[in-house]
Amino acid sequence: MDAPAPSRRRPGRRSAAALLTGLVGYDLLQRRHAILRNFPVVGHLRYLLELFGPELRQYIVTSNDEERPFSRDQRRWVYASAKHEITTFAFGSDDEMEQVESLVVLRPVPFGPPAPAPGRPGGAPDHAIAAGKVLGARTGRRHAFRPASVVNVSGMSYGALSPTAVEALNRGCAQAGCLHNTGEGGLAPAHRHGGELVLQIGTGYFGCRDETGRFSLQRLVEQVASAPVRALEIKLSQGAKPGLGGMLPAAKVTPEIAAIRGVPAGRDCISPPVHSAFGTVEELVEFTELLGAETGLPVGIKSAVGGRAFWDALAARMAATGGGPDFVTIDGAEGGTGASPLAFADHVALPFKIAFSRAYAAFAEAGLAEDVVFAGAGRLGFPDATAFAFALGCDLVNVGREAMLAIGCVQAQRCHTGACPSGVATQNRWLMRGLDPTLKSARTANYITALRAETLALARTCGVAHPALLRPEHLEIVTARFGTAGLRDVFGYRAEWPLLSPARREQVAALAG
């Protein structure tokens, strides 16, 4: 009997196996895409779905604006900005403009100021634009300074984010010339890659606590001396979980993080809901003055907003004493978190626009609004949202999850599990290795630059050269039944708010080249 002929399929199988092996090797060794590095071969499905998504969505799934917390259009804009790709969209808006309740519209003028020349403040390639106010000027801090960027990176703790993610953000902030808030998890080696820092002090006092967990001024001074810390931020509460302290799941509490925070490894790290170093408005003002006197740095607070009583009391105390916070960061309820009970994330505290206007009114009525620096946070990392924040009176905007998207976050919403597939919000070594901090730092800087560039362009479209010169009358809101409403009417702003004297307005305009 003749021997069976060799199968003709075997060479094809060997070729397929070789191609597959080569693809696996390429995916593991390349550094551009964390998803492919962590999930060889199968990770390509994500990019195929992204590529053909618009065609598929004509028939199934969701529209470009339905997903939350960030829509597909928003994520596409961040990804394109971070990769230095085209950020324009074709065929016009797909928003139902006449049917969208609370649609924000900026009012264009026919003859706005020209764009700054390349190399000038606000001009290409960096589009760097300094803040309109000086941090610490009101209280005469020894190290008062004017932030070099109106857009900065918000507080996201080392531990909640991976070491590679924090390093990428810090390096990116150095490249973009903006501030990097440490979050309440303390200073880590990943924070020491050139980016200037805002050191956040939470209720757990991580990095500046004694053996009993209480605040230690000596350790704070040591921390400040060890890194390029430009300001201190006392975290009273967070928009996504006001009334609760920070929560770091046990899976993320590695020995290194435990040593930095001064807590046991491998156990849930839960900060107290309130501070032990102060318990009244008067004590808060005294605490800020203590920190300012000992470090010489500007000192601010970060808080979510409910009622106005606290803000009225704080503004009154600051006006009476001349002390208190140099800056106030308002965190909207739509802000992000690595872990929060759903009821707190969905139903506690006010969303940013309402929250900010309520707090700002307290300082404006006390005559302090022009000298206190205001920062906003809570899904503000897009040009239209940033412009809105400035029109309400913000001097700075902080971006958090949007910066995470820039370094590879895919909105998997697994931050609380330690299984983030892109290596951003995890302490898993395999997943972290997919995130190259050198490459991703450039994407951080690209995103920050693009956000500044488009925010400046929107300001010029409205007739002003600097975002801090935007006023409520530059925007309006489309309401039901084809109506519109001005921001002053919606938020109860007086004619002179935001407070900015003619002299200050001239100074701000000069900052825009």
C-alpha positions as a printed NumPy array, in Angstrom:
array([[  0.   ,   0.   ,   0.   ],
       [  1.295,   3.388,  -0.926],
       [  2.295,   5.738,   1.924],
       [ -0.175,   8.57 ,   2.536],
       [  0.743,  11.826,   0.842],
       [  1.864,  14.55 ,   3.241],
       [ -0.897,  16.964,   4.11 ],
       [ -0.905,  20.116,   2.027],
       [ -2.271,  21.997,   5.026],
       [  0.818,  21.614,   7.173],
       [  2.9  ,  24.332,   5.468],
       [ -0.033,  26.667,   5.794],
       [ -0.41 ,  25.814,   9.449],
       [  3.277,  26.348,  10.053],
       [  3.099,  29.719,   8.316],
       [  0.087,  30.733,  10.384],
       [  1.851,  29.611,  13.563],
       [  4.951,  31.581,  12.587],
       [  2.887,  34.674,  11.852],
       [  1.055,  34.322,  15.142],
       [  4.317,  33.856,  17.04 ],
       [  5.759,  36.895,  15.333],
       [  2.697,  38.96 ,  16.168],
       [  2.884,  37.882,  19.814],
       [  6.551,  38.841,  19.931],
       [  5.906,  42.201,  18.315],
       [  3.027,  42.974,  20.678],
       [  5.098,  42.095,  23.744],
       [  8.098,  44.175,  22.666],
       [  6.4  ,  47.301,  21.249],
       [  5.806,  50.184,  23.663],
       [  3.243,  52.353,  21.916],
       [  0.1  ,  50.504,  23.031],
       [ -0.304,  49.207,  26.592],
       [ -3.337,  47.075,  25.674],
       [ -1.36 ,  45.142,  23.017],
       [  1.621,  44.733,  25.328],
       [ -0.534,  43.345,  28.115],
       [ -2.889,  41.319,  25.896],
       [ -0.995,  40.164,  22.758],
       [ -3.047,  39.346,  19.648],
       [ -6.488,  39.659,  21.275],
       [ -5.756,  43.312,  22.023],
       [ -5.958,  44.007,  18.293],
       [ -9.704,  43.392,  18.487],
       [-10.083,  46.573,  20.479],
       [ -8.404,  48.635,  17.764],
       [-10.39 ,  46.916,  14.996],
       [-13.631,  47.714,  16.785],
       [-12.45 ,  51.292,  17.257],
       [-11.541,  51.531,  13.571],
       [-14.876,  50.252,  12.266],
       [-16.936,  51.569,  15.166],
       [-18.594,  54.489,  13.31 ],
       [-19.937,  52.163,  10.625],
       [-21.161,  49.575,  13.137],
       [-22.837,  52.201,  15.302],
       [-25.025,  53.303,  12.425],
       [-26.986,  50.113,  13.1  ],
       [-26.194,  48.895,  16.624],
       [-24.765,  49.872,  20.011],
       [-24.633,  53.541,  21.114],
       [-24.235,  56.981,  19.613],
       [-21.122,  59.132,  19.884],
       [-22.516,  61.059,  22.858],
       [-24.249,  58.416,  24.972],
       [-21.432,  56.696,  26.883],
       [-20.472,  57.875,  30.354],
       [-18.561,  59.244,  32.124],
       [-16.866,  60.212,  28.863],
       [-18.557,  59.898,  25.509],
       [-16.92 ,  58.328,  22.502],
       [-16.398,  61.742,  20.914],
       [-14.701,  63.022,  24.048],
       [-12.41 ,  60.021,  24.281],
       [-11.551,  60.275,  20.579],
       [-10.589,  63.916,  21.055],
       [ -8.306,  63.101,  23.998],
       [ -6.691,  60.138,  22.242],
       [ -6.089,  62.128,  19.058],
       [ -4.707,  65.08 ,  21.024],
       [ -2.387,  62.856,  23.03 ],
       [ -1.055,  61.105,  19.931],
       [ -0.617,  64.417,  18.112],
       [ -3.076,  63.31 ,  15.462],
       [ -5.822,  65.258,  13.705],
       [ -8.393,  66.455,  16.248],
       [-10.966,  67.698,  13.777],
       [-14.278,  65.918,  13.135],
       [-16.026,  65.549,   9.773],
       [-19.53 ,  66.266,   8.488],
       [-20.601,  68.672,  11.243],
       [-22.004,  68.142,  14.706],
       [-24.111,  65.067,  15.422],
       [-25.726,  66.734,  18.457],
       [-29.465,  67.387,  18.37 ],
       [-28.864,  71.046,  19.095],
       [-32.459,  72.206,  19.274],
       [-33.54 ,  69.298,  21.45 ],
       [-30.67 ,  69.147,  23.943],
       [-31.61 ,  70.622,  27.302],
       [-28.863,  72.843,  28.771],
       [-26.774,  72.96 ,  25.596],
       [-23.905,  75.4  ,  26.167],
       [-23.277,  77.851,  23.333],
       [-20.37 ,  80.291,  23.113],
       [-21.162,  83.584,  21.435],
       [-18.702,  84.324,  18.593],
       [-17.707,  87.827,  17.588],
       [-16.773,  88.846,  14.033],
       [-13.47 ,  90.528,  14.916],
       [-11.658,  88.72 ,  17.71 ],
       [ -7.991,  89.159,  18.658],
       [ -5.441,  87.435,  16.417],
       [ -3.665,  84.272,  17.491],
       [ -0.277,  84.918,  19.134],
       [  2.789,  84.466,  16.96 ],
       [  4.742,  81.213,  17.396],
       [  6.965,  81.376,  20.447],
       [  4.868,  84.074,  22.104],
       [  2.754,  83.355,  25.234],
       [ -0.249,  81.367,  24.075],
       [  1.31 ,  80.722,  20.689],
       [  2.474,  77.53 ,  19.006],
       [  3.986,  75.092,  19.634],
       [  3.361,  74.942,  23.417],
       [  0.393,  77.312,  23.681],
       [  1.589,  78.   ,  27.226],
       [ -0.537,  80.613,  28.97 ],
       [  0.01 ,  81.705,  32.564],
       [ -2.724,  82.12 ,  35.155],
       [ -4.27 ,  85.524,  35.633],
       [ -3.532,  85.609,  39.371],
       [ -0.533,  84.963,  41.619],
       [ -0.843,  82.101,  44.095],
       [ -0.044,  83.382,  47.573],
       [ -0.059,  87.101,  46.732],
       [ -3.085,  87.829,  48.917],
       [ -1.392,  86.587,  52.091],
       [  2.173,  87.525,  51.137],
       [  3.586,  83.986,  51.105],
       [  7.368,  83.905,  50.748],
       [  7.172,  81.595,  47.741],
       [  4.16 ,  83.101,  46.01 ],
       [  4.162,  82.451,  42.254],
       [  2.093,  82.745,  39.113],
       [  1.24 ,  79.277,  37.712],
       [  2.769,  78.95 ,  34.253],
       [ -0.249,  77.037,  32.904],
       [ -3.977,  77.579,  33.274],
       [ -4.429,  73.801,  32.844],
       [ -2.864,  71.436,  35.384],
       [ -3.126,  67.795,  36.455],
       [ -5.51 ,  67.047,  39.306],
       [ -4.85 ,  65.029,  42.458],
       [ -4.603,  61.29 ,  41.762],
       [ -2.78 ,  59.312,  44.409],
       [  0.229,  57.094,  44.02 ],
       [ -1.346,  53.751,  44.828],
       [ -4.621,  54.487,  43.135],
       [ -2.485,  54.929,  40.   ],
       [  0.467,  52.73 ,  39.092],
       [  4.076,  53.916,  39.479],
       [  4.475,  54.007,  35.707],
       [  1.309,  56.079,  35.298],
       [  2.38 ,  58.609,  37.934],
       [  5.838,  58.825,  36.393],
       [  4.321,  59.388,  32.942],
       [  2.08 ,  62.154,  34.261],
       [  4.916,  63.83 ,  36.149],
       [  7.279,  63.743,  33.19 ],
       [  4.46 ,  65.032,  30.97 ],
       [  3.746,  67.905,  33.336],
       [  7.427,  68.864,  33.196],
       [  7.288,  68.895,  29.391],
       [  4.044,  70.886,  29.307],
       [  5.135,  73.301,  32.044],
       [  2.154,  72.626,  34.286],
       [  1.607,  71.584,  37.907],
       [  1.123,  67.985,  39.043],
       [ -1.048,  67.443,  42.132],
       [  0.167,  64.438,  44.133],
       [ -3.216,  63.378,  45.481],
       [ -3.491,  62.432,  49.142],
       [ -1.295,  59.308,  48.903],
       [  1.958,  61.103,  49.682],
       [  5.148,  61.819,  47.737],
       [  6.643,  58.861,  45.874],
       [  9.746,  58.354,  43.722],
       [  7.458,  58.489,  40.674],
       [  6.673,  62.122,  41.52 ],
       [ 10.327,  63.112,  41.178],
       [ 10.819,  63.262,  37.422],
       [ 10.864,  66.999,  36.837],
       [  7.238,  68.038,  37.206],
       [  6.494,  70.753,  39.76 ],
       [  4.127,  69.576,  42.475],
       [  1.117,  70.576,  44.504],
       [  1.348,  68.424,  47.623],
       [ -2.109,  67.363,  48.743],
       [ -2.788,  66.798,  52.438],
       [ -5.74 ,  64.501,  53.081],
       [ -7.354,  63.297,  56.267],
       [ -4.911,  60.372,  56.496],
       [ -1.911,  62.759,  56.407],
       [  0.042,  60.241,  54.338],
       [  3.68 ,  61.235,  54.136],
       [  3.271,  63.841,  56.882],
       [  1.881,  61.81 ,  59.796],
       [  3.364,  60.612,  63.038],
       [  3.307,  57.08 ,  64.41 ],
       [ -0.252,  57.505,  65.664],
       [ -1.583,  58.737,  62.309],
       [ -1.895,  62.381,  63.299],
       [ -0.514,  65.336,  61.366],
       [  3.218,  66.008,  61.773],
       [  4.426,  69.478,  60.773],
       [  8.049,  68.352,  60.947],
       [  7.492,  65.557,  58.44 ],
       [  5.595,  67.906,  56.148],
       [  8.509,  70.353,  56.134],
       [ 10.872,  67.466,  55.354],
       [  8.68 ,  66.35 ,  52.453],
       [  8.499,  69.859,  51.019],
       [ 12.278,  70.206,  51.191],
       [ 12.807,  66.913,  49.347],
       [ 10.896,  67.672,  46.132],
       [  9.869,  70.577,  43.852],
       [  6.698,  71.353,  45.814],
       [  5.216,  74.724,  44.81 ],
       [  1.979,  74.721,  46.836],
       [  0.033,  72.78 ,  49.461],
       [ -3.595,  71.7  ,  49.087],
       [ -5.679,  70.639,  52.085],
       [ -8.261,  68.161,  50.874],
       [-11.507,  68.645,  52.783],
       [-13.598,  66.421,  50.533],
       [-13.762,  64.955,  47.044],
       [-16.562,  65.485,  44.56 ],
       [-17.072,  61.781,  43.871],
       [-17.313,  60.795,  47.542],
       [-17.768,  63.763,  49.897],
       [-18.186,  62.685,  53.492],
       [-15.824,  59.75 ,  52.996],
       [-12.058,  59.544,  53.141],
       [ -9.904,  58.087,  50.396],
       [-10.197,  54.334,  49.868],
       [ -7.326,  52.228,  48.526],
       [ -8.299,  48.536,  48.189],
       [ -6.006,  45.939,  49.772],
       [ -4.967,  44.641,  46.347],
       [ -3.237,  47.951,  45.676],
       [ -1.519,  48.367,  49.074],
       [  1.903,  46.995,  48.171],
       [  4.831,  47.071,  50.63 ],
       [  6.22 ,  50.154,  48.837],
       [  2.902,  52.022,  49.071],
       [  2.477,  50.94 ,  52.674],
       [  5.918,  52.382,  53.501],
       [  5.145,  55.692,  51.763],
       [  1.803,  56.02 ,  53.504],
       [  2.822,  54.551,  56.864],
       [  0.088,  51.883,  56.861],
       [  0.019,  48.03 ,  56.907],
       [  0.59 ,  46.306,  53.564],
       [ -2.105,  44.14 ,  51.997],
       [ -5.001,  45.722,  53.902],
       [ -7.631,  48.248,  52.83 ],
       [ -6.296,  51.772,  53.395],
       [ -9.235,  53.987,  54.334],
       [ -8.711,  57.599,  55.312],
       [-10.888,  59.127,  58.057],
       [-13.887,  61.128,  56.815],
       [-12.718,  64.35 ,  58.517],
       [ -9.479,  65.997,  59.596],
       [ -8.106,  65.582,  63.116],
       [ -5.838,  68.656,  62.877],
       [ -8.81 ,  71.069,  62.824],
       [-12.551,  70.919,  63.277],
       [-13.944,  74.428,  62.763],
       [-13.641,  77.214,  60.205],
       [-11.513,  79.201,  62.635],
       [ -9.158,  76.252,  63.144],
       [ -8.967,  75.661,  59.377],
       [ -7.845,  79.251,  58.805],
       [ -5.278,  78.907,  61.599],
       [ -4.046,  75.619,  60.115],
       [ -3.515,  77.171,  56.676],
       [ -1.609,  80.038,  58.253],
       [  0.57 ,  77.597,  60.194],
       [  1.467,  75.71 ,  57.01 ],
       [  2.07 ,  78.929,  55.094],
       [  4.297,  80.375,  57.798],
       [  6.409,  77.223,  58.181],
       [  6.87 ,  76.425,  54.49 ],
       [  6.412,  79.803,  52.795],
       [  4.246,  78.073,  50.197],
       [  0.775,  79.07 ,  49.001],
       [ -1.834,  76.972,  50.813],
       [ -5.242,  76.093,  49.437],
       [ -8.208,  73.833,  50.032],
       [-10.074,  71.349,  47.871],
       [-13.715,  70.601,  48.527],
       [-17.005,  69.433,  47.161],
       [-19.983,  71.737,  47.704],
       [-23.36 ,  71.281,  49.346],
       [-24.898,  74.256,  51.136],
       [-23.46 ,  77.753,  51.386],
       [-23.113,  78.045,  55.169],
       [-19.521,  76.764,  55.285],
       [-18.426,  79.02 ,  52.436],
       [-20.059,  82.098,  53.939],
       [-18.374,  81.389,  57.282],
       [-14.981,  80.78 ,  55.654],
       [-15.142,  83.933,  53.533],
       [-16.194,  86.005,  56.535],
       [-13.329,  84.636,  58.648],
       [-10.807,  85.244,  55.879],
       [-12.024,  88.807,  55.413],
       [-11.796,  89.447,  59.157],
       [ -8.305,  87.997,  59.657],
       [ -6.594,  88.532,  56.305],
       [ -5.491,  84.904,  56.42 ],
       [ -6.841,  81.62 ,  55.172],
       [ -6.524,  79.722,  51.907],
       [ -4.68 ,  81.305,  49.009],
       [ -6.602,  79.161,  46.536],
       [ -9.837,  77.216,  46.51 ],
       [-10.338,  74.127,  44.346],
       [-13.982,  73.235,  43.767],
       [-14.469,  69.568,  42.867],
       [-17.756,  68.786,  41.151],
       [-19.795,  65.698,  41.966],
       [-19.075,  64.416,  38.451],
       [-15.385,  64.124,  39.374],
       [-13.551,  60.822,  39.339],
       [-12.435,  58.335,  41.964],
       [-10.745,  54.971,  42.094],
       [-13.301,  53.564,  44.541],
       [-16.547,  54.967,  45.943],
       [-19.94 ,  53.673,  47.084],
       [-22.433,  54.197,  44.263],
       [-24.821,  56.246,  46.396],
       [-22.047,  58.724,  47.204],
       [-20.856,  58.948,  43.604],
       [-24.378,  59.515,  42.263],
       [-26.22 ,  61.447,  44.962],
       [-23.908,  63.41 ,  47.277],
       [-22.706,  66.966,  46.546],
       [-23.443,  69.308,  43.655],
       [-22.179,  69.082,  40.072],
       [-19.401,  71.492,  39.21 ],
       [-21.241,  74.41 ,  37.622],
       [-23.744,  74.747,  40.451],
       [-21.117,  74.009,  43.094],
       [-18.631,  76.562,  41.825],
       [-21.153,  79.352,  41.393],
       [-22.426,  78.777,  44.92 ],
       [-18.966,  78.914,  46.506],
       [-17.802,  81.817,  44.331],
       [-20.77 ,  83.921,  45.403],
       [-19.701,  83.675,  49.04 ],
       [-16.237,  85.068,  48.285],
       [-17.572,  87.69 ,  45.88 ],
       [-20.016,  89.028,  48.457],
       [-17.198,  89.181,  51.025],
       [-15.017,  91.185,  48.628],
       [-12.379,  88.454,  48.307],
       [-13.034,  86.941,  44.878],
       [-10.504,  89.036,  42.984],
       [ -7.603,  88.054,  45.257],
       [ -8.371,  84.381,  45.955],
       [ -7.293,  82.002,  43.181],
       [-10.046,  79.611,  42.071],
       [ -9.468,  76.219,  40.48 ],
       [-12.105,  73.914,  39.057],
       [-12.18 ,  70.129,  38.72 ],
       [-14.74 ,  67.544,  37.647],
       [-14.915,  66.525,  33.983],
       [-13.485,  69.842,  32.797],
       [-10.757,  68.499,  30.514],
       [-12.37 ,  69.606,  27.248],
       [-12.185,  73.064,  25.633],
       [-15.894,  73.898,  25.972],
       [-16.001,  72.795,  29.638],
       [-12.808,  74.71 ,  30.395],
       [-14.199,  77.869,  28.783],
       [-17.405,  77.526,  30.827],
       [-15.361,  77.212,  34.043],
       [-13.396,  80.368,  33.257],
       [-16.583,  82.286,  32.468],
       [-17.862,  81.424,  35.95 ],
       [-14.677,  82.765,  37.554],
       [-12.081,  79.985,  37.51 ],
       [ -8.432,  80.945,  37.231],
       [ -7.157,  77.382,  36.8  ],
       [ -8.595,  74.073,  35.6  ],
       [ -7.411,  70.691,  36.858],
       [ -7.789,  67.536,  34.767],
       [ -7.721,  63.999,  36.168],
       [ -9.38 ,  61.174,  34.271],
       [ -8.817,  63.001,  30.985],
       [ -5.064,  62.86 ,  31.697],
       [ -5.508,  59.145,  32.42 ],
       [ -7.132,  58.732,  29.006],
       [ -4.153,  60.512,  27.465],
       [ -1.743,  57.89 ,  28.837],
       [ -3.846,  54.926,  27.73 ],
       [ -6.914,  54.517,  29.973],
       [ -9.739,  52.845,  28.01 ],
       [-12.522,  53.614,  30.519],
       [-12.731,  49.957,  31.575],
       [-13.917,  51.161,  35.024],
       [-11.921,  48.495,  36.894],
       [ -9.901,  50.988,  38.952],
       [-11.194,  49.548,  42.236],
       [-10.216,  45.954,  41.365],
       [ -6.517,  46.425,  40.643],
       [ -7.069,  44.834,  37.211],
       [ -6.863,  47.91 ,  34.972],
       [ -6.072,  46.448,  31.524],
       [ -4.013,  49.445,  30.382],
       [ -1.731,  49.528,  33.427],
       [ -2.903,  52.967,  34.597],
       [ -4.867,  52.19 ,  37.784],
       [ -3.239,  48.992,  39.035],
       [ -0.287,  47.692,  41.026],
       [ -0.108,  44.467,  39.002],
       [  3.44 ,  44.255,  37.627],
       [  2.422,  42.499,  34.42 ],
       [ -0.211,  45.087,  33.612],
       [  2.074,  47.985,  34.591],
       [  4.801,  46.862,  32.207],
       [  2.511,  47.649,  29.287],
       [  2.666,  51.363,  30.08 ],
       [  5.879,  53.004,  28.895],
       [  6.291,  56.203,  30.955],
       [  8.627,  57.822,  28.43 ],
       [  6.186,  57.476,  25.545],
       [  3.123,  58.248,  27.64 ],
       [  4.712,  61.352,  29.141],
       [  4.827,  62.859,  25.667],
       [  1.148,  62.048,  25.255],
       [  0.354,  63.782,  28.542],
       [  2.147,  66.899,  27.334],
       [  0.47 ,  66.714,  23.92 ],
       [ -2.976,  66.538,  25.506],
       [ -2.339,  69.447,  27.894],
       [ -0.993,  71.51 ,  24.998],
       [ -3.994,  70.724,  22.796],
       [ -6.431,  71.61 ,  25.569],
       [ -4.715,  74.946,  26.12 ],
       [ -4.638,  75.624,  22.385],
       [ -8.355,  75.011,  21.792],
       [ -9.373,  76.83 ,  24.989],
       [ -7.388,  79.863,  23.834],
       [ -9.   ,  79.599,  20.411],
       [-12.473,  79.578,  21.984],
       [-11.573,  82.636,  24.063],
       [-10.424,  84.51 ,  20.96 ],
       [-13.609,  83.452,  19.166],
       [-15.535,  85.2  ,  21.951],
       [-13.391,  88.328,  21.58 ],
       [-10.853,  88.007,  24.429],
       [ -7.184,  87.049,  24.371],
       [ -6.986,  85.101,  27.656],
       [ -9.46 ,  82.534,  29.067],
       [ -9.542,  84.398,  32.399],
       [-11.166,  87.32 ,  30.558],
       [-14.198,  85.241,  29.589],
       [-17.399,  86.527,  31.202],
       [-20.863,  85.023,  31.7  ],
       [-22.165,  87.107,  28.789],
       [-19.844,  85.22 ,  26.428],
       [-21.952,  82.074,  26.859],
       [-25.607,  81.171,  26.927],
       [-27.612,  78.024,  27.519],
       [-30.231,  76.629,  25.155],
       [-33.321,  75.597,  27.095],
       [-36.613,  73.848,  26.36 ],
       [-38.993,  75.065,  23.642],
       [-36.244,  76.869,  21.694],
       [-35.446,  79.246,  24.527],
       [-32.078,  80.506,  25.743],
       [-30.845,  81.802,  29.083],
       [-27.777,  83.781,  30.06 ],
       [-25.322,  82.466,  32.634],
       [-26.009,  85.376,  34.986],
       [-29.695,  84.477,  35.11 ],
       [-29.09 ,  80.753,  35.513],
       [-26.451,  81.032,  38.246],
       [-27.541,  84.253,  39.933],
       [-24.373,  86.197,  39.123],
       [-24.385,  89.919,  39.697],
       [-23.433,  92.284,  36.875],
       [-19.872,  92.76 ,  38.169],
       [-19.093,  89.049,  38.697],
       [-16.575,  87.494,  38.152],
       [-14.738,  90.275,  39.962],
       [-11.791,  91.571,  37.951],
       [-10.716,  95.212,  38.15 ],
       [ -9.757,  97.122,  34.987],
       [ -6.115,  97.098,  36.081],
       [ -6.176,  93.332,  36.614],
       [ -7.851,  92.825,  33.254],
       [ -5.033,  94.73 ,  31.547],
       [ -2.47 ,  92.574,  33.341],
       [ -4.244,  89.391,  32.262],
       [ -4.537,  90.535,  28.641],
       [ -0.793,  91.231,  28.6  ],
       [ -0.131,  87.597,  29.575],
       [ -1.585,  86.431,  26.266],
       [  1.227,  87.773,  24.127]])
